[in-house]
mmCIF file of C-alpha atoms in Angstrom:
data_model
loop_
_atom_site.group_PDB
_atom_site.id
_atom_site.type_symbol
_atom_site.label_atom_id
_atom_site.label_comp_id
_atom_site.label_asym_id
_atom_site.label_seq_id
_atom_site.Cartn_x
_atom_site.Cartn_y
_atom_site.Cartn_z
ATOM 1 C CA GLN B 1 -18.177 13.735 6.193
ATOM 2 C CA VAL B 2 -16.319 10.443 6.428
ATOM 3 C CA GLN B 3 -18.520 7.448 5.718
ATOM 4 C CA LEU B 4 -17.545 3.786 5.842
ATOM 5 C CA VAL B 5 -19.933 1.045 4.758
ATOM 6 C CA GLU B 6 -19.088 -2.604 5.345
ATOM 7 C CA SER B 7 -20.739 -5.515 3.566
ATOM 8 C CA GLY B 8 -20.184 -9.156 2.713
ATOM 9 C CA GLY B 9 -20.663 -10.829 6.056
ATOM 10 C CA GLY B 10 -22.663 -13.998 6.480
ATOM 11 C CA SER B 11 -22.785 -17.487 7.932
ATOM 12 C CA VAL B 12 -20.390 -20.175 6.749
ATOM 13 C CA GLN B 13 -19.089 -23.495 7.940
ATOM 14 C CA ALA B 14 -15.583 -23.924 9.242
ATOM 15 C CA GLY B 15 -13.095 -24.053 6.397
ATOM 16 C CA GLY B 16 -15.218 -21.774 4.249
ATOM 17 C CA SER B 17 -14.470 -18.362 2.784
ATOM 18 C CA LEU B 18 -15.960 -14.901 2.735
ATOM 19 C CA ARG B 19 -14.994 -11.570 1.249
ATOM 20 C CA LEU B 20 -15.803 -8.433 3.170
ATOM 21 C CA SER B 21 -15.938 -4.998 1.542
ATOM 22 C CA CYS B 22 -15.584 -1.534 3.014
ATOM 23 C CA ALA B 23 -16.621 1.382 0.803
ATOM 24 C CA ALA B 24 -15.163 4.690 1.949
ATOM 25 C CA SER B 25 -16.300 8.185 1.074
ATOM 26 C CA GLY B 26 -16.143 11.746 2.347
ATOM 27 C CA PHE B 27 -12.388 12.215 2.471
ATOM 28 C CA THR B 28 -9.600 12.680 -0.010
ATOM 29 C CA TYR B 29 -6.705 12.877 2.437
ATOM 30 C CA SER B 30 -3.665 10.920 1.385
ATOM 31 C CA PRO B 31 -1.856 8.979 2.589
ATOM 32 C CA ARG B 32 -4.419 7.045 4.563
ATOM 33 C CA CYS B 33 -4.627 3.634 6.171
ATOM 34 C CA MET B 34 -7.665 1.385 6.232
ATOM 35 C CA VAL B 35 -7.961 -1.090 9.075
ATOM 36 C CA TRP B 36 -10.252 -4.044 9.691
ATOM 37 C CA PHE B 37 -11.207 -4.736 13.295
ATOM 38 C CA ARG B 38 -13.464 -7.373 14.794
ATOM 39 C CA GLN B 39 -15.343 -7.782 18.019
ATOM 40 C CA ALA B 40 -16.706 -11.061 19.328
ATOM 41 C CA PRO B 41 -19.415 -11.137 22.018
ATOM 42 C CA GLY B 42 -17.932 -10.397 25.421
ATOM 43 C CA LYS B 43 -14.534 -9.572 23.994
ATOM 44 C CA GLU B 44 -12.671 -6.382 23.201
ATOM 45 C CA ARG B 45 -12.435 -5.062 19.683
ATOM 46 C CA GLU B 46 -9.184 -6.169 18.053
ATOM 47 C CA GLY B 47 -7.268 -5.307 14.927
ATOM 48 C CA VAL B 48 -7.307 -7.875 12.134
ATOM 49 C CA ALA B 49 -5.472 -6.315 9.179
ATOM 50 C CA LEU B 50 -4.483 -2.976 7.740
ATOM 51 C CA ILE B 51 -3.477 -1.587 4.368
ATOM 52 C CA ASN B 52 -1.783 1.716 3.661
ATOM 53 C CA SER B 53 -2.193 3.850 0.554
ATOM 54 C CA ASP B 54 1.107 2.479 -0.757
ATOM 55 C CA GLY B 55 -0.209 -1.081 -0.489
ATOM 56 C CA SER B 56 1.834 -2.135 2.516
ATOM 57 C CA THR B 57 -0.056 -4.432 4.861
ATOM 58 C CA ASN B 58 0.019 -5.854 8.338
ATOM 59 C CA TYR B 59 -1.936 -8.708 9.911
ATOM 60 C CA ALA B 60 -2.795 -10.035 13.323
ATOM 61 C CA ASP B 61 -0.967 -13.294 14.034
ATOM 62 C CA SER B 62 -4.282 -15.108 14.390
ATOM 63 C CA VAL B 63 -5.194 -14.499 10.740
ATOM 64 C CA LYS B 64 -1.825 -14.571 8.973
ATOM 65 C CA GLY B 65 -1.849 -16.984 6.078
ATOM 66 C CA ARG B 66 -5.654 -17.148 6.034
ATOM 67 C CA PHE B 67 -6.819 -13.555 5.500
ATOM 68 C CA THR B 68 -5.723 -11.126 2.801
ATOM 69 C CA ILE B 69 -6.453 -7.411 2.740
ATOM 70 C CA SER B 70 -6.574 -5.590 -0.581
ATOM 71 C CA GLN B 71 -7.812 -2.300 -1.973
ATOM 72 C CA ASP B 72 -9.245 -0.765 -5.115
ATOM 73 C CA ASN B 73 -8.241 2.879 -4.947
ATOM 74 C CA ALA B 74 -10.401 3.790 -7.936
ATOM 75 C CA LYS B 75 -13.448 2.584 -6.030
ATOM 76 C CA ASN B 76 -12.234 3.722 -2.596
ATOM 77 C CA THR B 77 -12.950 0.212 -1.399
ATOM 78 C CA VAL B 78 -10.987 -2.122 0.809
ATOM 79 C CA TYR B 79 -11.543 -5.860 0.918
ATOM 80 C CA LEU B 80 -10.847 -8.581 3.437
ATOM 81 C CA HIS B 81 -10.566 -12.005 1.842
ATOM 82 C CA MET B 82 -11.067 -14.601 4.542
ATOM 83 C CA ASN B 83 -10.183 -18.235 3.882
ATOM 84 C CA SER B 84 -10.019 -21.323 6.094
ATOM 85 C CA LEU B 85 -12.453 -19.702 8.476
ATOM 86 C CA LYS B 86 -12.630 -20.988 12.034
ATOM 87 C CA PRO B 87 -15.388 -20.719 14.634
ATOM 88 C CA GLU B 88 -13.147 -18.325 16.575
ATOM 89 C CA ASP B 89 -13.351 -15.905 13.638
ATOM 90 C CA THR B 90 -17.011 -15.339 14.510
ATOM 91 C CA ALA B 91 -17.417 -11.629 15.248
ATOM 92 C CA MET B 92 -18.759 -8.326 14.034
ATOM 93 C CA TYR B 93 -16.228 -6.928 11.580
ATOM 94 C CA TYR B 94 -15.655 -3.185 11.279
ATOM 95 C CA CYS B 95 -13.492 -1.019 9.101
ATOM 96 C CA ALA B 96 -11.878 2.218 10.194
ATOM 97 C CA VAL B 97 -9.696 4.849 8.559
ATOM 98 C CA TRP B 98 -6.494 6.480 9.786
ATOM 99 C CA LEU B 99 -5.524 9.722 8.064
ATOM 100 C CA GLY B 100 -1.863 8.920 7.635
ATOM 101 C CA THR B 101 0.306 5.808 7.443
ATOM 102 C CA LEU B 102 0.559 3.027 10.004
ATOM 103 C CA PRO B 103 3.455 0.558 10.487
ATOM 104 C CA ASP B 104 3.426 -2.555 8.318
ATOM 105 C CA ARG B 105 4.886 -4.662 11.129
ATOM 106 C CA GLY B 106 4.412 -5.099 14.820
ATOM 107 C CA PRO B 107 1.151 -4.902 16.757
ATOM 108 C CA LEU B 108 -1.908 -3.540 15.025
ATOM 109 C CA PRO B 109 -3.262 -0.218 16.299
ATOM 110 C CA ALA B 110 -5.742 0.056 19.133
ATOM 111 C CA PRO B 111 -9.355 0.829 18.246
ATOM 112 C CA ARG B 112 -9.456 3.755 20.700
ATOM 113 C CA ASP B 113 -7.194 5.697 18.337
ATOM 114 C CA PHE B 114 -9.812 5.740 15.577
ATOM 115 C CA GLY B 115 -12.643 8.200 15.176
ATOM 116 C CA TYR B 116 -14.326 7.001 12.007
ATOM 117 C CA TRP B 117 -16.116 3.651 11.925
ATOM 118 C CA GLY B 118 -18.580 1.776 9.768
ATOM 119 C CA GLN B 119 -21.668 0.020 11.114
ATOM 120 C CA GLY B 120 -20.073 -3.416 10.914
ATOM 121 C CA THR B 121 -20.913 -6.679 9.181
ATOM 122 C CA GLN B 122 -21.506 -9.949 11.027
ATOM 123 C CA VAL B 123 -19.438 -13.053 10.310
ATOM 124 C CA THR B 124 -20.566 -16.340 11.836
ATOM 125 C CA VAL B 125 -18.543 -19.520 11.416
ATOM 126 C CA SER B 126 -20.079 -22.802 12.522
ATOM 127 C CA SER B 127 -18.154 -25.957 13.317
#
């Protein structure tokens, strides 16, 4: 059974940093792609960043240069390092897994294509 557990959210002031973690278990399929999504109140869920098994990455334009996605394959954990946070980054952040490889350029995938989700971790950025 696929299980994804996010952690690391919190409240910070604008310009601050946070590191989110997503611990994955219950699958050994490779290659696989881990994706971070976020959903702000009243808005649709959107892709933030992804990382494939081979380490290739892709980012939403809104976070390029500020967020970095990384992974520790030994721990089956993916991280989202968020710097220079802005109030518009306030959202619930979720991780999801794609059993395969996703493109490392172009638009991020749509959340409707994913069947495995974590419970989310809240990020709140105050001005």
